[in-house]
Short mmCIF file of N, CA, C and O in Angstrom, two decimals:
data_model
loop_
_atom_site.label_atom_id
_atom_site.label_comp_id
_atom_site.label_asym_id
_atom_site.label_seq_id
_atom_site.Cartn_x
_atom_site.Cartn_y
_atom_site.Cartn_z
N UNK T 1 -72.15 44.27 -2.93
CA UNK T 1 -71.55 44.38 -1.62
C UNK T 1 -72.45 45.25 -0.74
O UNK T 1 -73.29 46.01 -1.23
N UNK T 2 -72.22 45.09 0.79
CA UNK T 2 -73.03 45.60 1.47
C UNK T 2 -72.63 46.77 2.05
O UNK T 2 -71.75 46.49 2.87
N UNK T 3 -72.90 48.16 2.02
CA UNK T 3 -72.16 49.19 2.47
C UNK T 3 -72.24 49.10 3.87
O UNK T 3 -73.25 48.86 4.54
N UNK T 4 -71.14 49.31 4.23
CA UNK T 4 -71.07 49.66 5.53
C UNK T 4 -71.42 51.08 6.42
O UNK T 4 -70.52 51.86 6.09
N UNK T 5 -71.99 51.52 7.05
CA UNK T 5 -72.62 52.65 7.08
C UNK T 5 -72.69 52.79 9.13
O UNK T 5 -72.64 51.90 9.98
N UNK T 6 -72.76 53.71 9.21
CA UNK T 6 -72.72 54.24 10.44
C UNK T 6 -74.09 54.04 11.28
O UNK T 6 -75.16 53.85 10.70
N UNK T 7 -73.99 54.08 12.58
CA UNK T 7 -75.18 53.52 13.51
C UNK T 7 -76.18 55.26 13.24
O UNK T 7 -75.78 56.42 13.27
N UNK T 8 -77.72 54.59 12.98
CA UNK T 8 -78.27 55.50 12.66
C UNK T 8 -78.66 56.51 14.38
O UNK T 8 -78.64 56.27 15.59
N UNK T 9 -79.01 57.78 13.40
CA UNK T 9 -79.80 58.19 12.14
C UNK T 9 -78.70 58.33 11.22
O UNK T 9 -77.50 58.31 11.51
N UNK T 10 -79.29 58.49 9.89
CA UNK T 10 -78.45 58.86 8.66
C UNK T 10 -79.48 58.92 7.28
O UNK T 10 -80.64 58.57 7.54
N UNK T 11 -79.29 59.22 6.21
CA UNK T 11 -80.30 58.85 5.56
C UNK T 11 -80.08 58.12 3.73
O UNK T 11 -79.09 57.96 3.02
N UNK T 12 -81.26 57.89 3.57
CA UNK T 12 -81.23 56.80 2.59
C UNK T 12 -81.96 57.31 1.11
O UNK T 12 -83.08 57.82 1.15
N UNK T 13 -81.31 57.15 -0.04
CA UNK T 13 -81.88 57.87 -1.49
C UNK T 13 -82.28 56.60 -1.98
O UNK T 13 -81.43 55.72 -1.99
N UNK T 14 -83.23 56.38 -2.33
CA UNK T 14 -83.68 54.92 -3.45
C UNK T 14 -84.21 55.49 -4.48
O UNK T 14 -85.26 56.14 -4.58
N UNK T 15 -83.16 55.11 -5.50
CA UNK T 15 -82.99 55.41 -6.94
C UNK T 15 -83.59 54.09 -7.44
O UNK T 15 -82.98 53.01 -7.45
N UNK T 16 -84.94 54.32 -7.87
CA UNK T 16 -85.72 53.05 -9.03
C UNK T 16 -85.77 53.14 -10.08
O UNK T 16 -86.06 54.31 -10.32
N UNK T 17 -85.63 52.43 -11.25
CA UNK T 17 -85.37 52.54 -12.10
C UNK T 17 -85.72 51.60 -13.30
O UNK T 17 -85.65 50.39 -13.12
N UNK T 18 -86.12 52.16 -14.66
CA UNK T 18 -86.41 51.36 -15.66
C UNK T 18 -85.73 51.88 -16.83
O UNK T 18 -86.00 52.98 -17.32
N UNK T 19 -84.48 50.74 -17.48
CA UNK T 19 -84.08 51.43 -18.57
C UNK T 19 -84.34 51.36 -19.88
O UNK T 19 -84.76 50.29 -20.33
N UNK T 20 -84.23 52.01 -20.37
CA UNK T 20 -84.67 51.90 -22.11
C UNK T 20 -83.57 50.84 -22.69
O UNK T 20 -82.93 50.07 -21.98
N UNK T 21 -83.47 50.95 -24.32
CA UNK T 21 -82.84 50.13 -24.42
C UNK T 21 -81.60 50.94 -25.01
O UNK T 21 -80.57 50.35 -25.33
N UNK T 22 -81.73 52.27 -25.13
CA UNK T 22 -80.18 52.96 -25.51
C UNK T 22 -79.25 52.42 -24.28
O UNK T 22 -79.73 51.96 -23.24
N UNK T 23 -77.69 52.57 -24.58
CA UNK T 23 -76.98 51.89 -23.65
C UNK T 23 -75.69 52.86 -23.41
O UNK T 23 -75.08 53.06 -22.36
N UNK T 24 -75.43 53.48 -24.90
CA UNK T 24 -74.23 54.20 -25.28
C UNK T 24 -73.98 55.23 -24.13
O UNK T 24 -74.71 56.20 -23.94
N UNK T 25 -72.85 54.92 -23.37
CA UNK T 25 -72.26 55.81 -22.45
C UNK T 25 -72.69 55.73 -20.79
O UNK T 25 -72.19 56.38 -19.87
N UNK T 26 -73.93 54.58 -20.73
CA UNK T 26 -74.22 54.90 -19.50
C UNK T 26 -73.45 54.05 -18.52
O UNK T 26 -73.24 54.55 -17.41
N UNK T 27 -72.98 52.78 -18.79
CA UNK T 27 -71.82 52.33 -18.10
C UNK T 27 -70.55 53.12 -17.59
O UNK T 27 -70.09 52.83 -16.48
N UNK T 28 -70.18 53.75 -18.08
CA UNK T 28 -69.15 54.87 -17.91
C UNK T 28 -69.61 55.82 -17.43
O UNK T 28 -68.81 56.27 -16.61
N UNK T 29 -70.83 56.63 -17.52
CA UNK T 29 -71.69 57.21 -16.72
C UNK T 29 -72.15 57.26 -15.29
O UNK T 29 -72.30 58.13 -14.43
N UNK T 30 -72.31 55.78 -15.39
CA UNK T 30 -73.03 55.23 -14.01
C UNK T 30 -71.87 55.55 -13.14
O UNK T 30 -71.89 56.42 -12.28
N UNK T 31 -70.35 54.40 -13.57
CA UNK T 31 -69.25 54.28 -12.96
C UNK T 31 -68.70 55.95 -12.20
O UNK T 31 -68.47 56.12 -11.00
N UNK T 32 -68.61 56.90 -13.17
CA UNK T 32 -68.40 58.21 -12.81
C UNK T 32 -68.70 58.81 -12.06
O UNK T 32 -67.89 59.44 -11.38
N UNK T 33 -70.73 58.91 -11.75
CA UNK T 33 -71.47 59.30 -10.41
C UNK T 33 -70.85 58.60 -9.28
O UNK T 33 -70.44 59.27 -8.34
N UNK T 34 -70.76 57.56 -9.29
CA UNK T 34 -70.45 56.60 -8.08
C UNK T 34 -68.82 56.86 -7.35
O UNK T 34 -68.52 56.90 -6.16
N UNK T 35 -67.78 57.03 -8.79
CA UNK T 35 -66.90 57.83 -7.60
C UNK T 35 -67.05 59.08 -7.59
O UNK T 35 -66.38 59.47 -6.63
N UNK T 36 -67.43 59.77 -7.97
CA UNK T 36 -68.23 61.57 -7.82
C UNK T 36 -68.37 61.61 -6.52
O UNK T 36 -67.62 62.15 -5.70
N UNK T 37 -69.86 60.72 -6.27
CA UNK T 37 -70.42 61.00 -5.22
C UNK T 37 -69.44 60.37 -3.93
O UNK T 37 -69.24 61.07 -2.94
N UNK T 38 -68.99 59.29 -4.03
CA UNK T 38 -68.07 58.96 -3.04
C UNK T 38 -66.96 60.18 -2.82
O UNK T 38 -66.33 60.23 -1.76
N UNK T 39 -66.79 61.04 -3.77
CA UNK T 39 -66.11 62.22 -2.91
C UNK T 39 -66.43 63.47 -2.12
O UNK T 39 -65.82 64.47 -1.76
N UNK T 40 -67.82 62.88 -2.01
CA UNK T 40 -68.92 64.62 -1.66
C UNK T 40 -69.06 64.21 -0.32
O UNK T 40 -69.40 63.12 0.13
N UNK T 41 -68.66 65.54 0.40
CA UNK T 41 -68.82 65.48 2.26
C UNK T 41 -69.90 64.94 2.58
O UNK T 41 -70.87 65.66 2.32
N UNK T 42 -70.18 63.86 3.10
CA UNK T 42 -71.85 63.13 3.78
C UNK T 42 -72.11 61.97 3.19
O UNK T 42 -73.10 61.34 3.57
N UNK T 43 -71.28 61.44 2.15
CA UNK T 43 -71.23 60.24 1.43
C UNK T 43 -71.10 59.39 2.29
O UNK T 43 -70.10 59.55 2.98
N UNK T 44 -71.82 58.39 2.57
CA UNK T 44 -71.84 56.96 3.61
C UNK T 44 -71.25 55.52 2.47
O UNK T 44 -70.43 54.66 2.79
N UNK T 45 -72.00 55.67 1.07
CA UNK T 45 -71.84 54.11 1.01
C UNK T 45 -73.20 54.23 -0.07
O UNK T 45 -74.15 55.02 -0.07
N UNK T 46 -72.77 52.88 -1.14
CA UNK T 46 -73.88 52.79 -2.01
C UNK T 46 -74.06 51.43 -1.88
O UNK T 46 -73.49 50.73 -1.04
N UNK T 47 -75.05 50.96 -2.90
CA UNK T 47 -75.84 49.29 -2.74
C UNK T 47 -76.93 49.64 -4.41
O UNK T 47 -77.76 50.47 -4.74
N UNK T 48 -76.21 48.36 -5.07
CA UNK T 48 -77.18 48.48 -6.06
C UNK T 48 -77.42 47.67 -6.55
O UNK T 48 -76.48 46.88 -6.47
N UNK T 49 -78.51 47.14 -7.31
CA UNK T 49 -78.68 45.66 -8.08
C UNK T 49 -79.83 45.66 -9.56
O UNK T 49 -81.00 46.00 -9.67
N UNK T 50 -79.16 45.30 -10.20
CA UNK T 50 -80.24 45.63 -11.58
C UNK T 50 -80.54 43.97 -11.31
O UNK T 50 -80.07 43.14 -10.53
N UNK T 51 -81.70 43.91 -12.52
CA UNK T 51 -81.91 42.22 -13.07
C UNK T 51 -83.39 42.58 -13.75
O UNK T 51 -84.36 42.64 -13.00
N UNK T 52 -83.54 42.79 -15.05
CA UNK T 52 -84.33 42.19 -16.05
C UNK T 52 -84.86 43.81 -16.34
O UNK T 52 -86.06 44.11 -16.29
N UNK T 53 -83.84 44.73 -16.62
CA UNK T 53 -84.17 46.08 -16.25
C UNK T 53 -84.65 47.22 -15.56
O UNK T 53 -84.60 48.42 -15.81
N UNK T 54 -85.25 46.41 -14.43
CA UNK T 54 -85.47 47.10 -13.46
C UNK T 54 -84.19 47.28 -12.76
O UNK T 54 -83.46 46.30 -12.92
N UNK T 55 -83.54 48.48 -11.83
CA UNK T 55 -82.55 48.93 -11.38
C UNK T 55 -82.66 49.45 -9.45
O UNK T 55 -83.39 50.37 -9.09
N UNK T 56 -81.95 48.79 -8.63
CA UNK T 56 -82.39 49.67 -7.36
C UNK T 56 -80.98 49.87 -6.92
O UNK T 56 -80.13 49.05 -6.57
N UNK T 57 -80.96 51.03 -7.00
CA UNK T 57 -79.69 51.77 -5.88
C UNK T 57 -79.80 52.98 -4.54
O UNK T 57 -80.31 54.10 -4.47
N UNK T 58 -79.20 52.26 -3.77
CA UNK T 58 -79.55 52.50 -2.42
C UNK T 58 -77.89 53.25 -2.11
O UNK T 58 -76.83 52.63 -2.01
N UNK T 59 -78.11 54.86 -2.00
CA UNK T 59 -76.82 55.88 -1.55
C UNK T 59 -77.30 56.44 0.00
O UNK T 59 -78.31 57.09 0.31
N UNK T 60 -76.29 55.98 0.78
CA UNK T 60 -76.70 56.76 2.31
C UNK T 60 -75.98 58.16 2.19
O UNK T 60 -75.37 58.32 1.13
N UNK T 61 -75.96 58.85 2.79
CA UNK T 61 -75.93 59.86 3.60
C UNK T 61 -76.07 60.25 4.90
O UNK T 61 -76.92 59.70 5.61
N UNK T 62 -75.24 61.27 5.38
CA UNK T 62 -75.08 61.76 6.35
C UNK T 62 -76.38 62.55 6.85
O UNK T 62 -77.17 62.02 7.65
N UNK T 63 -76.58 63.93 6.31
CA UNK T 63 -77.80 64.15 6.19
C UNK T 63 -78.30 64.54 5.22
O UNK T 63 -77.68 64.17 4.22
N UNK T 64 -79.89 65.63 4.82
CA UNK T 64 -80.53 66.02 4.25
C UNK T 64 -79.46 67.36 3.38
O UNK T 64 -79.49 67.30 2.15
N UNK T 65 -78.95 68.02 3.76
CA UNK T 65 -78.27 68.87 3.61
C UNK T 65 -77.16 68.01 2.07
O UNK T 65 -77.28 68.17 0.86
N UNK T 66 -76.31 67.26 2.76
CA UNK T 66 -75.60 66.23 1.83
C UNK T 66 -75.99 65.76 0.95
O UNK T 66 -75.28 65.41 0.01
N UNK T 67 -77.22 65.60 1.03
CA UNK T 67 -77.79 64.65 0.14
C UNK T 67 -78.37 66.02 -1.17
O UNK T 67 -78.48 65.71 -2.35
N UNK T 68 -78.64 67.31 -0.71
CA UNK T 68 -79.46 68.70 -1.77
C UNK T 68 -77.84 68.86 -2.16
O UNK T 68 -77.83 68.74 -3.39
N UNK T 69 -76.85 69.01 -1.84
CA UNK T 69 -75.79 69.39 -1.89
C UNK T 69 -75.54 68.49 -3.30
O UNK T 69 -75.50 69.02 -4.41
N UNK T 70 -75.41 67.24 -3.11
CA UNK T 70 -75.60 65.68 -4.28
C UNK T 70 -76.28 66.17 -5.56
O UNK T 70 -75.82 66.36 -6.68
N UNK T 71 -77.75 66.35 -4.95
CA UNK T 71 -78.86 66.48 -6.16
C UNK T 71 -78.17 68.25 -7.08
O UNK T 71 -78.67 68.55 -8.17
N UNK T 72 -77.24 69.04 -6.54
CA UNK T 72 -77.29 69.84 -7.30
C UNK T 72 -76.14 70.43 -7.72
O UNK T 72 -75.90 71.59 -8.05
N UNK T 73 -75.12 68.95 -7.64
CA UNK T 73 -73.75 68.92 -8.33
C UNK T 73 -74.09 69.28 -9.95
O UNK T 73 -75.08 68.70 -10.40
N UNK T 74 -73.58 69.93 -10.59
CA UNK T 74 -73.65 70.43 -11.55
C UNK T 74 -73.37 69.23 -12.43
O UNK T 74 -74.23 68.98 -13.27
N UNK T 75 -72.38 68.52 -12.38
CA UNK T 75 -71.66 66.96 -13.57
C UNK T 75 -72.94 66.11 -13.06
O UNK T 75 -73.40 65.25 -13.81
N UNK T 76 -73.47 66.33 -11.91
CA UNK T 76 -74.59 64.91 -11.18
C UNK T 76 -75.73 65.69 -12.02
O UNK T 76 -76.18 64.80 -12.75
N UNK T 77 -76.33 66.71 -12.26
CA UNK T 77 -77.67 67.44 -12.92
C UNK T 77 -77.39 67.13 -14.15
O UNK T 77 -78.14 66.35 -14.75
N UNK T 78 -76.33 67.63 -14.75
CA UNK T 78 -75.74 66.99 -16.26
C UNK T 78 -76.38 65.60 -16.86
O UNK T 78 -77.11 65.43 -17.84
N UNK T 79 -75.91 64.75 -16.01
CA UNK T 79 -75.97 63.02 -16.58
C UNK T 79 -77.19 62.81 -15.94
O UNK T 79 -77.60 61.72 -16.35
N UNK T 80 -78.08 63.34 -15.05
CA UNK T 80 -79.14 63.07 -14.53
C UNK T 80 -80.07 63.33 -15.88
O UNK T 80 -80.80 62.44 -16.32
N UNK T 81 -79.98 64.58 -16.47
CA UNK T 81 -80.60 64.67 -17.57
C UNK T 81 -80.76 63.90 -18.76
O UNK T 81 -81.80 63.62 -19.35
N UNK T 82 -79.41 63.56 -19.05
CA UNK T 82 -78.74 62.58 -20.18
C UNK T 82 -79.71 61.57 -19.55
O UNK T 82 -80.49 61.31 -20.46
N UNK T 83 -80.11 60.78 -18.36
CA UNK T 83 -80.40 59.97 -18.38
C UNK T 83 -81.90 59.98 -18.62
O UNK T 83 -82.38 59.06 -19.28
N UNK T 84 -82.63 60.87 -18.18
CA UNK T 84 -84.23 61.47 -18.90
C UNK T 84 -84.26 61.18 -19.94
O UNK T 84 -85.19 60.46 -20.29
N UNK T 85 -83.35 61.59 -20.82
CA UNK T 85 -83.27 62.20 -22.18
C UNK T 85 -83.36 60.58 -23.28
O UNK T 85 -84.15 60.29 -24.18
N UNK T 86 -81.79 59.57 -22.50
CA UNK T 86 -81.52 57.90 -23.06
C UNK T 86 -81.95 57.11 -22.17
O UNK T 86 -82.90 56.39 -22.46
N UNK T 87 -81.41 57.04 -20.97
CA UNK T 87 -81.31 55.80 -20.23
C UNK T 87 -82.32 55.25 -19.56
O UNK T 87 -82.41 54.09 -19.15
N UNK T 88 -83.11 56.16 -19.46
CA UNK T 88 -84.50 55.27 -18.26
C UNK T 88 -85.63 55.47 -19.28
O UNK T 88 -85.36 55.95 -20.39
N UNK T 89 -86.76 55.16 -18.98
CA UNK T 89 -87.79 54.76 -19.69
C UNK T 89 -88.77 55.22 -18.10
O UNK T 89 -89.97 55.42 -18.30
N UNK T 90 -88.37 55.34 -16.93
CA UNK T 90 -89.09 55.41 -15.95
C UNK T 90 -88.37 55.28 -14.86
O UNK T 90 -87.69 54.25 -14.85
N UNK T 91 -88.24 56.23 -13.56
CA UNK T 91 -87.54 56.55 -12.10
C UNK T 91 -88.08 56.73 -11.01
O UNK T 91 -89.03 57.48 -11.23
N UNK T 92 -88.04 56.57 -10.30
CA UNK T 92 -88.35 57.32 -8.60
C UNK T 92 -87.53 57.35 -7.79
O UNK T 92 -86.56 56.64 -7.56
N UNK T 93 -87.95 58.22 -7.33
CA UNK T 93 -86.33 58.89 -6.34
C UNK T 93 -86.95 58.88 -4.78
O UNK T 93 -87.78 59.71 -4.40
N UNK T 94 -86.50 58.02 -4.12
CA UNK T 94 -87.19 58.46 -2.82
C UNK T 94 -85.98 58.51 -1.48
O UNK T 94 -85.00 57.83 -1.16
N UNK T 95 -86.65 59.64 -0.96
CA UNK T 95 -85.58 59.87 0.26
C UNK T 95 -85.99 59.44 1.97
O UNK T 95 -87.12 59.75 2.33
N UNK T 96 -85.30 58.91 2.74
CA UNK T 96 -85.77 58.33 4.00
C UNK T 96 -85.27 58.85 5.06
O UNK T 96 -84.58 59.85 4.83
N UNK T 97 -85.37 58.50 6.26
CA UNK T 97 -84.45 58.68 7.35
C UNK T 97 -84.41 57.20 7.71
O UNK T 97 -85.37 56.43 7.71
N UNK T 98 -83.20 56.93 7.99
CA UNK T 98 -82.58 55.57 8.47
C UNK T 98 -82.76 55.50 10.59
O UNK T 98 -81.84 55.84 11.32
N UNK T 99 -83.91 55.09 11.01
CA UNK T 99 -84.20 55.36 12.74
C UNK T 99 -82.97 54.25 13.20
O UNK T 99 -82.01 54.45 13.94
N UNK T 100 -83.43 52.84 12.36
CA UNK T 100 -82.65 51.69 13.13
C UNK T 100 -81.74 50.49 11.67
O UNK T 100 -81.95 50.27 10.47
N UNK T 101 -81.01 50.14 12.41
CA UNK T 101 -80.33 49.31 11.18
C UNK T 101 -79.95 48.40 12.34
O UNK T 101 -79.64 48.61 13.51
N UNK T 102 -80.17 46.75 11.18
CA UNK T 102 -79.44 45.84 11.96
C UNK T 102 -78.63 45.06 11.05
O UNK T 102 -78.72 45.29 9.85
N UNK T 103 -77.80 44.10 11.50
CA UNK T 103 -76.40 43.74 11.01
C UNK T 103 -76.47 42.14 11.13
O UNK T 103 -76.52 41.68 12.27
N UNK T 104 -76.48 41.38 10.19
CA UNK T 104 -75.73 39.98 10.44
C UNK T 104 -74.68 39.53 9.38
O UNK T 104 -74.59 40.02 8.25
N UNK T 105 -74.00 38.66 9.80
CA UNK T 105 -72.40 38.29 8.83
C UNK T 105 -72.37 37.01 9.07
O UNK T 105 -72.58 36.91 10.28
N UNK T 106 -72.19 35.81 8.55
CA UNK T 106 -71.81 34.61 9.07
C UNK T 106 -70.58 34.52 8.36
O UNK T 106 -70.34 34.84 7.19
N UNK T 107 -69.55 33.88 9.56
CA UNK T 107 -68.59 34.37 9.59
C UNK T 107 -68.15 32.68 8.49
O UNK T 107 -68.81 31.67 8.27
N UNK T 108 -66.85 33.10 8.10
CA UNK T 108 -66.26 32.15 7.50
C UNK T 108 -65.78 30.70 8.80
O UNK T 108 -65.38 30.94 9.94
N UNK T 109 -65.87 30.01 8.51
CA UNK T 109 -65.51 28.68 9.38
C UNK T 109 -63.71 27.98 8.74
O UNK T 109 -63.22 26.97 9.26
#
C-alpha cells in the first residue's frame, strides 16, 4: 500500500536490505517495529517490498529530530541488533529530505 503522507518537506529513511537465511522471530519482529514506530510523534507512514531477498522499506517522517528520536528507541536498538546479529547478511540506511511529491490514483470506473 501506498502511504499517504503530507505535502512536502518531510523526510524519508530507506532501509535496504539483504537477508540471511535465519528466519526465527523476525516476522514478529518486523510486525512489532512497524506498530512501534507508528506510535512515535513524527511518524508519517511506511512502504515496503521484499522479492528474492532483497528488502526496501521506505518510513517518512516529520523531521530529522523524529526520525534520531526512532533510531534511539531502546526496543528499536534492541531488534536492530538482533537483526546484525540473524537477519540481514547486508543493510543501508539512508536518510533524505522529501522537496516535492507527486500523486496519481486511477480511480475505479
Amino acid at each position: 500500500m501506498i502511504a499517504s503522507t503530507p505535502e512536502p518537506p518531510y523526510y524519508v529513511v530507506i532501509f535496504t536490505s539483504v537477508r540471511t537465511e535465519v528466519d526465527a522471530g523476525y516476522a514478529k519482529a518486523a510486525q512489532h517495529m512497524l506498530e512501534l514506530a507508528a506510535q512515535q510523534p513524527g511518524f508519517l507512514g511506511v512502504e515496503s517490498a521484499r522479492s528474492d531477498g532483497l528488502g526496501i522499506t521506505l518510513s517518512y517522517w516529520q523531521s530529522e529530530e523524529a526520525i534520531r528520536t526512532w533510531r534511539e528507541h531502546a526496543e528499536h536498538s534492541a531488534v536492530r541488533e538482533q537483526g546484525r546479529a540473524d537477519w540481514y547478511a547486508a543493510f543501508t540506511t539512508r536518510v533524505a529530505k522529501v522537496e516535492r511529491a507527486y500523486t496519481f490514483s486511477r480511480r475505479a470506473e
